[in-house]
Amino acid sequence: MNIATIIALLVVLALFIPAARYLYKYGTCGSCPDHGSCSGHCTTDPKKDPHYKEKSQKIDEIMKKHGV
C-alpha cells in the first residue's frame, strides 16, 4: 500500500463520516423540502399533500415554458 492509496482512503473516509452523520441525524428525508418537520421516514403519500396539485401545475408550466 503506497502513500497515494492511503491518501485516497483518507479522503473517502473524510467524505463518508459527515455523510453518515447527516443521514443519521435527518434520516431518509434529509434532502426532503419538508425535512424540518419530517419524521425521518418518507412514508407519506405526496398526492395527499394539499400543495401537491399546485406544485405539479407550476412544474408543468415551467417545463412548457422551457420546451422540455
Short mmCIF file of C-alpha atoms in Angstrom, two decimals:
data_model
loop_
_atom_site.label_atom_id
_atom_site.label_comp_id
_atom_site.label_asym_id
_atom_site.label_seq_id
_atom_site.Cartn_x
_atom_site.Cartn_y
_atom_site.Cartn_z
CA MET A 1 0.00 0.00 0.00
CA ASN A 2 1.63 3.21 -1.14
CA ILE A 3 1.09 6.79 0.00
CA ALA A 4 -1.39 7.58 -2.81
CA THR A 5 -3.67 4.74 -1.69
CA ILE A 6 -3.53 5.91 1.91
CA ILE A 7 -4.39 9.48 0.89
CA ALA A 8 -7.28 8.24 -1.25
CA LEU A 9 -8.64 6.17 1.63
CA LEU A 10 -8.38 9.14 3.98
CA VAL A 11 -10.29 11.34 1.52
CA VAL A 12 -13.03 8.73 1.12
CA LEU A 13 -13.24 8.35 4.89
CA ALA A 14 -13.33 12.14 5.34
CA LEU A 15 -16.34 12.29 2.98
CA PHE A 16 -18.09 9.23 4.38
CA ILE A 17 -18.14 10.29 8.03
CA PRO A 18 -20.09 13.58 7.53
CA ALA A 19 -22.45 11.85 5.11
CA ALA A 20 -23.19 9.10 7.63
CA ARG A 21 -23.72 11.66 10.42
CA TYR A 22 -26.10 13.67 8.20
CA LEU A 23 -28.08 10.55 7.32
CA TYR A 24 -28.23 9.51 10.97
CA LYS A 25 -29.39 12.98 12.04
CA TYR A 26 -32.01 13.60 9.33
CA GLY A 27 -32.92 10.06 8.34
CA THR A 28 -34.16 9.24 4.88
CA CYS A 29 -35.83 12.65 4.47
CA GLY A 30 -32.58 14.60 4.74
CA SER A 31 -32.96 16.28 1.37
CA CYS A 32 -36.75 16.44 1.50
CA PRO A 33 -38.11 20.02 1.30
CA ASP A 34 -40.09 19.33 4.48
CA HIS A 35 -37.16 17.86 6.40
CA GLY A 36 -37.66 20.39 9.18
CA SER A 37 -40.97 18.78 10.09
CA CYS A 38 -40.28 15.37 8.57
CA SER A 39 -40.24 12.38 10.87
CA GLY A 40 -37.22 10.95 9.08
CA HIS A 41 -39.24 8.39 7.21
CA CYS A 42 -40.81 9.49 3.93
CA THR A 43 -43.82 7.22 4.03
CA THR A 44 -46.39 9.90 3.36
CA ASP A 45 -48.16 9.91 0.03
CA PRO A 46 -47.26 13.12 -1.82
CA LYS A 47 -50.64 13.15 -3.54
CA LYS A 48 -52.30 13.69 -0.15
CA ASP A 49 -50.30 16.88 0.30
CA PRO A 50 -52.66 19.83 -0.20
CA HIS A 51 -49.99 21.69 -2.17
CA TYR A 52 -49.19 18.72 -4.45
CA LYS A 53 -51.55 19.76 -7.23
CA GLU A 54 -50.33 23.36 -7.14
CA LYS A 55 -46.69 22.27 -7.20
CA SER A 56 -47.34 19.88 -10.09
CA GLN A 57 -49.04 22.63 -12.10
CA LYS A 58 -46.14 25.00 -11.53
CA ILE A 59 -43.65 22.34 -12.62
CA ASP A 60 -45.70 21.65 -15.76
CA GLU A 61 -45.83 25.38 -16.56
CA ILE A 62 -42.06 25.71 -16.19
CA MET A 63 -41.45 22.67 -18.38
CA LYS A 64 -43.77 24.03 -21.09
CA LYS A 65 -42.11 27.44 -20.87
CA HIS A 66 -38.66 25.99 -21.42
CA GLY A 67 -39.78 23.49 -24.04
CA VAL A 68 -38.85 20.39 -22.11
#
